[in-house]
Coordinates of C-alpha atoms and ligand atoms in Angstrom, one line a residue:
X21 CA -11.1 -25.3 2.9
X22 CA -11.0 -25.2 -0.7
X23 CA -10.1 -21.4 -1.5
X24 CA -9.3 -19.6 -4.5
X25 CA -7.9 -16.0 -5.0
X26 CA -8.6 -13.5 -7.9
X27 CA -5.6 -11.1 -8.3
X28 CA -2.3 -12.0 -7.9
X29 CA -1.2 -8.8 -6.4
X30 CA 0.2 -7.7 -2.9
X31 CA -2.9 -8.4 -1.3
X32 CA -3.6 -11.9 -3.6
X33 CA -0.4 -13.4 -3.5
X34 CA 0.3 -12.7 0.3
X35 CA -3.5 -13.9 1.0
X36 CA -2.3 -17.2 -1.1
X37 CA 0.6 -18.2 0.6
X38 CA -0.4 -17.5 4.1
X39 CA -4.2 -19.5 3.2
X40 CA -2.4 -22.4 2.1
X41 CA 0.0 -22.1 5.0
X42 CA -2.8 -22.6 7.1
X43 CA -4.2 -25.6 5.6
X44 CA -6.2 -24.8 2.8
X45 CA -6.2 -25.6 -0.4
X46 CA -5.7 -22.7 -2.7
X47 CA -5.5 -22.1 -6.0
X48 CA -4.8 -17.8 -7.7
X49 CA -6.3 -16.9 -10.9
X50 CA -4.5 -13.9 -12.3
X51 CA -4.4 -12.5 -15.9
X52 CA -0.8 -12.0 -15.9
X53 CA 1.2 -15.1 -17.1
X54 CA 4.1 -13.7 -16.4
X55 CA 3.2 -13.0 -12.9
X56 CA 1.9 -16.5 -12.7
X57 CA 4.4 -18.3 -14.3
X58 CA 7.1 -16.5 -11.4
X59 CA 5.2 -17.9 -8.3
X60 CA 4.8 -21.5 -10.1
X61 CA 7.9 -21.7 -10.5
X62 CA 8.6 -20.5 -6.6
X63 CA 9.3 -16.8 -7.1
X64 CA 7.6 -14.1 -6.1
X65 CA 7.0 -11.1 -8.2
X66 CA 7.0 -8.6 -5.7
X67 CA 10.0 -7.9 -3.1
X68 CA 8.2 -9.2 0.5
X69 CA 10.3 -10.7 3.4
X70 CA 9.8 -14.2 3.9
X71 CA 7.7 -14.6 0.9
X72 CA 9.6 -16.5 -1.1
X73 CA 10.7 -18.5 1.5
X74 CA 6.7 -19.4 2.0
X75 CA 6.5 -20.0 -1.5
X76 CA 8.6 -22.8 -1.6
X77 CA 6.7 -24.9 1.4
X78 CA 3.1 -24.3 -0.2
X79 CA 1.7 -26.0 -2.8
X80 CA -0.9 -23.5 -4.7
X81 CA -2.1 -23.9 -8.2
X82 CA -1.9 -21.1 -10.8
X83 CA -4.2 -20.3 -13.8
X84 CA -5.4 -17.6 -15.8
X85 CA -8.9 -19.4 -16.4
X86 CA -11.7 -18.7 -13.9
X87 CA -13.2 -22.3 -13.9
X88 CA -10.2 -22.9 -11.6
X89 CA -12.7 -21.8 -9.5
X90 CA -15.7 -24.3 -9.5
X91 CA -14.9 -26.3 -6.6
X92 CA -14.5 -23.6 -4.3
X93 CA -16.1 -22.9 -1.0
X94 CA -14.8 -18.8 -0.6
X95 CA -13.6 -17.2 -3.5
X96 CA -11.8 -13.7 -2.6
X97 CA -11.2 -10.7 -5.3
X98 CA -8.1 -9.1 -5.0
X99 CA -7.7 -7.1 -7.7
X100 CA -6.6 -3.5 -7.9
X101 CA -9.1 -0.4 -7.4
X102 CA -6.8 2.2 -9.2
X103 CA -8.1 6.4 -8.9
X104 CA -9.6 7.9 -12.0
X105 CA -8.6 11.3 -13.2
X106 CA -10.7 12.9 -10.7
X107 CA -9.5 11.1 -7.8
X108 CA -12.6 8.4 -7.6
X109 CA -11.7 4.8 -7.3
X110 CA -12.1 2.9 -10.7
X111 CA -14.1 -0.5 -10.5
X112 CA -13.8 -1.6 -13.1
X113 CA -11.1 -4.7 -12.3
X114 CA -13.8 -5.6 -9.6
X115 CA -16.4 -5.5 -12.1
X116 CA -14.8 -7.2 -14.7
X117 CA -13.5 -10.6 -12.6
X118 CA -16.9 -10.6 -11.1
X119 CA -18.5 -10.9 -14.3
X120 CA -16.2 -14.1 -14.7
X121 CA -16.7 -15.4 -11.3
X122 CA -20.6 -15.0 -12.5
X123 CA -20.0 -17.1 -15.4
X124 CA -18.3 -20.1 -13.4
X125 CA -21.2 -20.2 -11.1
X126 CA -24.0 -20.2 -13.7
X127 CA -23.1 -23.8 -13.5
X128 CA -21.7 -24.2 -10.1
X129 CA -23.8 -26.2 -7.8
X130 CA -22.7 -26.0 -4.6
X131 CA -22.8 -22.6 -2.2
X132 CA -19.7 -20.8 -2.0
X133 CA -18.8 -17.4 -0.7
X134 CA -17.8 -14.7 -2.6
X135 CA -16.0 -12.2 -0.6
X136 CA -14.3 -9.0 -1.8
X137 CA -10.3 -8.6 -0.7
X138 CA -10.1 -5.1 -2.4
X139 CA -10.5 -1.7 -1.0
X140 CA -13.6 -0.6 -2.8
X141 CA -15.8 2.8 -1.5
X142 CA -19.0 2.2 0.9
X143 CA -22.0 0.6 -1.5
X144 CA -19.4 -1.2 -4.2
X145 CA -19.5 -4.7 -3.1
X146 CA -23.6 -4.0 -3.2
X147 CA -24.1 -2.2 -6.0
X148 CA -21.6 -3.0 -8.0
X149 CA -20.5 -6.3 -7.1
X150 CA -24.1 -8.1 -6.7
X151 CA -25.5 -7.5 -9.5
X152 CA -23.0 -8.6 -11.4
X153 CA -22.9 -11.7 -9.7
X154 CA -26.9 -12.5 -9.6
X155 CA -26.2 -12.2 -13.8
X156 CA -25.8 -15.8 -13.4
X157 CA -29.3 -16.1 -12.8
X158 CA -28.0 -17.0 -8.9
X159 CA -29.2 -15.4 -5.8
X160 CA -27.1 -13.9 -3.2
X161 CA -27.8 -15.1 0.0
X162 CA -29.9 -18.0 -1.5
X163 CA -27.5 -19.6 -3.7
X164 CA -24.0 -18.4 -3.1
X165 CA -23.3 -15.9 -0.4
X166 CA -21.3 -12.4 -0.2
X167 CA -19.0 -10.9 2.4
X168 CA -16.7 -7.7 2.7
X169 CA -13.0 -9.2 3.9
X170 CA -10.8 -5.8 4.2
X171 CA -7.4 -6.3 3.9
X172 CA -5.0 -4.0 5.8
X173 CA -1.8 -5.4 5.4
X174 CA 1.4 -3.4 5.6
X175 CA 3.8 -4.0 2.6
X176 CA 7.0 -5.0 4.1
X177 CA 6.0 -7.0 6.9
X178 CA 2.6 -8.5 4.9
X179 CA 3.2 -11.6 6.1
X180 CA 3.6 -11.2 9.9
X181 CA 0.4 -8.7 9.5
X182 CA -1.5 -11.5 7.6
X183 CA -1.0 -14.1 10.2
X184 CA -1.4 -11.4 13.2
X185 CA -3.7 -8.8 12.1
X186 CA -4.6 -6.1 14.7
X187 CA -8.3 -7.2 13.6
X188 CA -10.4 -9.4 11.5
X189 CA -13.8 -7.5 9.8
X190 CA -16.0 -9.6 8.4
X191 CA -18.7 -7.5 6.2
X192 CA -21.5 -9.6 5.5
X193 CA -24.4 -10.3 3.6
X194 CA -26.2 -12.8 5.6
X195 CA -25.2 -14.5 8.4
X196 CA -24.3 -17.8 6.7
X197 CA -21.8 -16.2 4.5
X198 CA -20.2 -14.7 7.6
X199 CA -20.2 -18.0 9.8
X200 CA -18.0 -19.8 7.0
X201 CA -15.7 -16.9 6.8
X202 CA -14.8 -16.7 10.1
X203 CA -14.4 -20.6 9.9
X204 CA -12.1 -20.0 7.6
X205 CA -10.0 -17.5 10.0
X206 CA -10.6 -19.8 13.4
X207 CA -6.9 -20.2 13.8
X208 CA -5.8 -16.4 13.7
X209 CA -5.9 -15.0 16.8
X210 CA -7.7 -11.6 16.1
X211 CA -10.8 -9.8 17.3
X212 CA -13.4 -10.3 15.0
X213 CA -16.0 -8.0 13.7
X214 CA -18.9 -8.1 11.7
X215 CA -21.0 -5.9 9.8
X216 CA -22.8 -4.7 6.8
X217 CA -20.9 -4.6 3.8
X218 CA -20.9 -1.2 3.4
X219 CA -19.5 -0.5 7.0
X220 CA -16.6 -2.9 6.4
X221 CA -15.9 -1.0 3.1
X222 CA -16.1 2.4 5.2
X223 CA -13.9 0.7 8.4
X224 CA -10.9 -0.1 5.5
X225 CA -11.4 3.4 3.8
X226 CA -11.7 5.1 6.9
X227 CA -8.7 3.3 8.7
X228 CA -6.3 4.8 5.6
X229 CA -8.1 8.2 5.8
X230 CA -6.9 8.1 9.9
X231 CA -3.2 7.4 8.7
X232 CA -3.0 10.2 6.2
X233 CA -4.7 12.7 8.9
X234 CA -2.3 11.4 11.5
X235 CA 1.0 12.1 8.7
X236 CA -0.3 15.3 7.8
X237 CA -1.1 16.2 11.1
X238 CA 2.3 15.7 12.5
X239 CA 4.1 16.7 9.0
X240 CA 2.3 20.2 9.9
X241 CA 3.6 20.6 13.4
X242 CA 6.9 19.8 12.1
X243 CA 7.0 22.2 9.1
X244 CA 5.9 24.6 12.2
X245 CA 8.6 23.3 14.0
X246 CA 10.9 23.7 11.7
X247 CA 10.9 27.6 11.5
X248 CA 10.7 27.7 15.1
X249 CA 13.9 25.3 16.2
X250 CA 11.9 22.8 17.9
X251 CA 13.1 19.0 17.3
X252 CA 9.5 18.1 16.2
X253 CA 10.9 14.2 16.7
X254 CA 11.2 15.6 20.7
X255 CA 8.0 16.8 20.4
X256 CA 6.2 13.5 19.0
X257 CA 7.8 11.6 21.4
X258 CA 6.0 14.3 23.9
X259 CA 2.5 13.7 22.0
X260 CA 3.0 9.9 21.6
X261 CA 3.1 9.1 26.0
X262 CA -0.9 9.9 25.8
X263 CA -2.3 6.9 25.0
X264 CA -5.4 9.1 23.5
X265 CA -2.7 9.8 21.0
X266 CA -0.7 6.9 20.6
X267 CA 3.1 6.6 19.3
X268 CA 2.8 5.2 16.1
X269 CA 2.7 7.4 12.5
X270 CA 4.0 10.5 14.6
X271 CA 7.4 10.5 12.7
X272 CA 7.5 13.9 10.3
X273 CA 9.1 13.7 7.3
X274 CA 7.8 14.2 3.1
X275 CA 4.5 12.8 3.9
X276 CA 2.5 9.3 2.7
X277 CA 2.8 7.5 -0.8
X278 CA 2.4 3.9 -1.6
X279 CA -0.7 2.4 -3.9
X280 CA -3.1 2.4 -0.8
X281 CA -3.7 5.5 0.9
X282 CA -3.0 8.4 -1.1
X283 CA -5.7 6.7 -3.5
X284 CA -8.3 5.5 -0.7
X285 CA -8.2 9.3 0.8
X286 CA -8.8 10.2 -2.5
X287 CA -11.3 8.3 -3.7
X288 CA -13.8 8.8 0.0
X289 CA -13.1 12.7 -0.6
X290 CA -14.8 12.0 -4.0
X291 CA -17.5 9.3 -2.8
X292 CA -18.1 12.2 0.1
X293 CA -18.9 15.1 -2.5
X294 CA -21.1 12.6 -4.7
X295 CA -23.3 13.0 -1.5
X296 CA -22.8 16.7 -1.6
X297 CA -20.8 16.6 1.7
X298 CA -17.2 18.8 1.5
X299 CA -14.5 16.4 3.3
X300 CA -12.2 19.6 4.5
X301 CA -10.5 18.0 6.6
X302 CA -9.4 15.4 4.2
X303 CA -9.2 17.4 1.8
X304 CA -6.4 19.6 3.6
X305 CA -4.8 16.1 4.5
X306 CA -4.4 15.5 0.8
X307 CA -3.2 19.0 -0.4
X308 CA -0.6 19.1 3.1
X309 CA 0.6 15.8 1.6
X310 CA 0.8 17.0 -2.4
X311 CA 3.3 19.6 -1.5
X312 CA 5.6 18.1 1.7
X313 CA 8.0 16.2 -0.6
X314 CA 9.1 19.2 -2.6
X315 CA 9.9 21.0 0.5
X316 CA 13.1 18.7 0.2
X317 CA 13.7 20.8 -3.5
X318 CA 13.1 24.0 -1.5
X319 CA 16.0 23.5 1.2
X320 CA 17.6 22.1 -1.2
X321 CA 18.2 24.9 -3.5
X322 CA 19.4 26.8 -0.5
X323 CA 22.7 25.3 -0.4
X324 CA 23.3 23.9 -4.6
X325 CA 21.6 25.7 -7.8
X326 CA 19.9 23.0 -9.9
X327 CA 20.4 23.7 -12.8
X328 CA 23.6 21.3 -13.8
X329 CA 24.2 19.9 -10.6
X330 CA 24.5 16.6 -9.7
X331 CA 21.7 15.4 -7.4
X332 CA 21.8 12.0 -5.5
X333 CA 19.0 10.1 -3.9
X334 CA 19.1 7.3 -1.5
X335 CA 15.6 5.1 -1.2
X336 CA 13.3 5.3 -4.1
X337 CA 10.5 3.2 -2.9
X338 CA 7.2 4.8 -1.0
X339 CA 8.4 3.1 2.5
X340 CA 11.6 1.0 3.4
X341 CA 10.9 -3.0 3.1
X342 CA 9.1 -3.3 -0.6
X343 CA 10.2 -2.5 -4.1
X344 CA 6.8 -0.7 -4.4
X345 CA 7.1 2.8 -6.0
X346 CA 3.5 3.4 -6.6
X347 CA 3.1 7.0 -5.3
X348 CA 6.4 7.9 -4.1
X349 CA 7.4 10.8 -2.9
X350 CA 10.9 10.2 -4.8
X351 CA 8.8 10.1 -7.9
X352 CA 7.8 13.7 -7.6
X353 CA 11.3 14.8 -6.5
X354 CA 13.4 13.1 -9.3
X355 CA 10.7 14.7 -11.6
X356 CA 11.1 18.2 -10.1
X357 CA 14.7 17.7 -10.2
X358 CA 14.9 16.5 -13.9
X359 CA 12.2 19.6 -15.2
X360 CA 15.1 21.8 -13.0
X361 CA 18.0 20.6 -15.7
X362 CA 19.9 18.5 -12.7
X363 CA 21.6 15.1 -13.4
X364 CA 19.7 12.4 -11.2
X365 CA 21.4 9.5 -9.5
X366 CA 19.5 6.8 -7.1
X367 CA 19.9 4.0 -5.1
X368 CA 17.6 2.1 -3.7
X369 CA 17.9 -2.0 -2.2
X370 CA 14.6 -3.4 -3.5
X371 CA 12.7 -0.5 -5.8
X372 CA 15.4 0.2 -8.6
X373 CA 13.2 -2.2 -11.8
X374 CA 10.1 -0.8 -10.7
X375 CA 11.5 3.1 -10.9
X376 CA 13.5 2.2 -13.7
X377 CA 10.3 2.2 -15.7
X378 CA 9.2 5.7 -14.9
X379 CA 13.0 7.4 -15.1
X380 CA 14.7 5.1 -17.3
X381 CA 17.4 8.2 -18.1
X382 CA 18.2 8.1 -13.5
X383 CA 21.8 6.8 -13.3
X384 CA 21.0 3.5 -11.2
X385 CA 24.2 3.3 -8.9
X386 CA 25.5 1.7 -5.8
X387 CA 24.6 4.3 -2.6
X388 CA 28.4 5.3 -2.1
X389 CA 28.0 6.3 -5.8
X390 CA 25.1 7.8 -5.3
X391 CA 26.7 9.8 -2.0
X392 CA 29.1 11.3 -4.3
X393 CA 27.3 14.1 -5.9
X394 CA 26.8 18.0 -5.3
X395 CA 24.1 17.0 -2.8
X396 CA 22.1 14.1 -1.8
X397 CA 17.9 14.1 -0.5
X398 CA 17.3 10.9 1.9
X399 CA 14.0 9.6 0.6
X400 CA 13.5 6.1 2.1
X401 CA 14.8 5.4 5.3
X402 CA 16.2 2.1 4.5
X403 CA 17.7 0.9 7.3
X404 CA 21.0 0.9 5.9
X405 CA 21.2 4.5 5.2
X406 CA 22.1 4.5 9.0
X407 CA 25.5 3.2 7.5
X408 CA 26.8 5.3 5.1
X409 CA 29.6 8.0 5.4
X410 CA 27.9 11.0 4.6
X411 CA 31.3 13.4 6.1
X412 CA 31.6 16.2 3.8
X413 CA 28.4 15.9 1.9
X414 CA 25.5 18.0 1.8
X415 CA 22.3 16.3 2.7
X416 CA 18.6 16.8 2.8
X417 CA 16.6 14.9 5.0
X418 CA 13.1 13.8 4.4
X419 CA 13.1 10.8 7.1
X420 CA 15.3 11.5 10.2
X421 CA 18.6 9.3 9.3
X422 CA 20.4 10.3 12.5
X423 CA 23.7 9.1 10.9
X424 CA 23.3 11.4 8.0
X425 CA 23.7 14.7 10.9
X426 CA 27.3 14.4 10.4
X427 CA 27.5 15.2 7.0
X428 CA 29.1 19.2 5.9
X429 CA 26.0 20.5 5.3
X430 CA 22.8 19.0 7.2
X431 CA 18.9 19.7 6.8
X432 CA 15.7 17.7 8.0
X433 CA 12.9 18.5 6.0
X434 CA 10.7 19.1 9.6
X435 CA 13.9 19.5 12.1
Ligands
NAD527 N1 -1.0 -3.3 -1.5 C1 -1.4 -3.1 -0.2 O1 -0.7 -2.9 0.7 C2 -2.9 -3.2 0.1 C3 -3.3 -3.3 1.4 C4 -4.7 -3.3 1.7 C5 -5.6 -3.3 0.6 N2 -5.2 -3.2 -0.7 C6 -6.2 -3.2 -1.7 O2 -6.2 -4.5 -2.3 C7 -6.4 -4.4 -3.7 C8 -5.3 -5.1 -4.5 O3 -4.1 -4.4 -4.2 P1 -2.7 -4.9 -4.7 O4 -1.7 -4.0 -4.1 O5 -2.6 -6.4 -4.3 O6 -2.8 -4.7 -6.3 P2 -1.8 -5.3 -7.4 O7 -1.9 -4.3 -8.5 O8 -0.5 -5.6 -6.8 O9 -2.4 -6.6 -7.8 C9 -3.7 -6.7 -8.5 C10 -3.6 -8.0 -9.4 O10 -4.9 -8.2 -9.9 C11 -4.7 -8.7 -11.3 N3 -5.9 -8.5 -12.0 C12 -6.4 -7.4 -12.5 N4 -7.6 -7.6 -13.1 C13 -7.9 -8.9 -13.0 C14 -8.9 -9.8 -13.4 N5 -10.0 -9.3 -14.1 N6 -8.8 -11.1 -13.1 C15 -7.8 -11.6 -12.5 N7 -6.7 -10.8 -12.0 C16 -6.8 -9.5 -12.3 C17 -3.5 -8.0 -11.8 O11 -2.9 -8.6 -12.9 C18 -2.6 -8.0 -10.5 O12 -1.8 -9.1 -10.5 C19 -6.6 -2.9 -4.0 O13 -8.0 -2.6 -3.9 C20 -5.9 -2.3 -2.9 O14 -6.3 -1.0 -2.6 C21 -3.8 -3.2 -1.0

């Protein structure tokens, strides 16, 4: 099929690659040249295993102008749905590349399908994203048609998820928008779903709302735990044999970041109060999670005063595998730690440029650097933290590096 992409993001650029992988021909409108001149020339702008590699055995077009669009049969938005100050989900990047889709198909003849990539809250793609779109003086469902395509990729192993997703939802305007979307997905081998639009958007905002429950829940029992001398990673093991339960996302530590779920939890807490409903539970999800990282600064300051010291950290990004920072839990630390008067030195193997930006004054150092220092907080749990020689040191845990227990001084932030 002939596909294009809006957004050449995580979610765009992975979506790209594994599309034209599959077949299709693909083109990616973004309005970052930069960004589009990297992958043109075979590089890809974010850190992703096997991405690059994919790069270079596809052949997709790049462009900053939308009529790179006019010949195509499913066009997907992919651009980003950043919080506002008050924690609702901004639309305006959706709002603004579907007011240039709905100029290219003014003139566009034949039916294609718009369907929206981006996590957006339940009743976007309709009201927001429709109208737009029937601006052109088109119809939707008449003249071009309109589905809901969550993503729920997991940065660091994108690609493997892309290709072998747990499930494919197809939110749907009509039925003849969903039958050529699932066309396009015939050769994955997923359970398919379809819906409304709205209950796709809900299934995708919902899914990251379960996550963050599932961390909190389990960064709870550990902080409980914790002050009791119980080895909350015995005890999740315990939980995880009930298949009610599960084993996955039971591993206590300094909570959630990335760019995904803080701000999807966020956002359905404010789309539930706009319809006068109180989301407690979420909401003690969200305030569990706002305060589980500085618990790190709180043991911590047990062992070193701040003030002066030096203070090491090993992983800067929000998980181990991608260079993405947005939402960290490292962010809040170094910050805490900086306000506290202590020198700051990191490591990290993928996230350094992108942190860089937000601490530019962080010594940037190799990780037996780093270890040298009054005391050192385990962030990340890179898998090669399992390698270093942390004898004599003091570390702080906040993700269960089992080689790290040998150090002089040793404390998990839930164990
Ligand atoms: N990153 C993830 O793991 C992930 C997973 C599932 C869903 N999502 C959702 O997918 C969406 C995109 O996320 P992302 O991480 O790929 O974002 P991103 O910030 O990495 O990429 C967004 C891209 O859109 C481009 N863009 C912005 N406005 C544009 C416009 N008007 N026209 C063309 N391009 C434009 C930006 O330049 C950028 O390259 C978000 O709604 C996010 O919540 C992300």
């Amino acid at each position: 099929m002939r596909i294009s992409i809006i957004g050449a993001g995580y979610v765009g650029l992975v979506a790209a690659v594994c599309l034209a992988k599959l077949g299709n021909k693909v083109s990616l409108v973004d309005i970052d040249v930069e960004r589009l001149r990297q992958i043109s020339g075979g590089v890809s702008p974010i850190h992703e295993p096997g991405l690059t590699e994919m790069l270079g055995q596809v052949d997709i077009e790049t462009s900053t102008d939308y009529r790179q669009i006019e010949d195509s049969e499913v066009v997907f938005i992919c651009v980003g749905t950043p919080s506002e100050a008050d924690g609702s989900m901004s639309l305006a990047h959706i709002a603004e590349a579907s007011r240039k889709v709905a100029a290219v198909l003014k003139s566009k003849n034949d039916y294609c399908v718009i369907a929206v990539k981006s996590t957006v809250v339940p009743g976007a793609t309709d009201e927001v994203v429709i109208p737009i779109l029937e601006e052109s003086g088109k119809k939707a469902g008449r003249d071009f048609g309109v589905c809901m395509d969550p993503e729920f990729l997991r940065e660091g192993k994108a690609v493997y998820y892309y290709m072998n997703p747990a499930r494919i939802i197809i939110g749907e305007h009509d039925s003849r928008a969903g039958d050529l979307l699932q066309g396009l997905y015939r050769d994955v081998k997923a359970p398919v779903l379809r819906t409304s639009l709205r209950t796709a958007e809900m299934i995708k905002i919902a899914s990251n709302a379960f996550l963050a429950t599932k961390i909190s829940f389990i960064n709870e029992i550990g902080n409980i735990c914790k002050q009791l001398g119980i080895d909350t990673y015995e005890v999740a093991r315990g939980l995880g044999y009930d298949d009610r339960i599960g084993s996955k996302f039971l591993n206590s530590g300094i909570g959630f970041g990335g760019s995904c779920i803080p701000k999807d939890l966020r956002a359905l807490i404010a789309r539930a109060k706009r319809v006068e409903y109180a989301p407690g539970v979420l909401e003690a999800v969200l305030n569990l999670n706002d305060g589980q990282a500085l618990r790190m600064i709180e043991l911590l300051m047990k062992h070193v005063s701040l003030r002066g010291a030096t203070i090491g950290i090993l992983g800067l990004s929000f998980k181990p595998g991608t260079d993405d920072t947005r939402d960290s839990g490292a962010i809040r630390i170094v910050r805490t730690l900086i306000d506290e008067g202590a020198r700051v030195k990191a490591y990290d193997p993928a996230a350094v440029e992108s942190f860089r930006k937000l601490f530019p004054d962080v010594e940037y150092l190799s990780a037996e650097e780093v270890l040298d220092s009054d005391a050192v907080l385990i962030v990340t749990e890179w898998e090669e933290f399992e390698h270093l020689d942390y004898r004599g040191r003091i570390v702080i845990d906040g993700r269960r590096v089992r080689k790290a227990e040998e150090a002089r001084i040793y404390e998990g932030v839930c164990w």
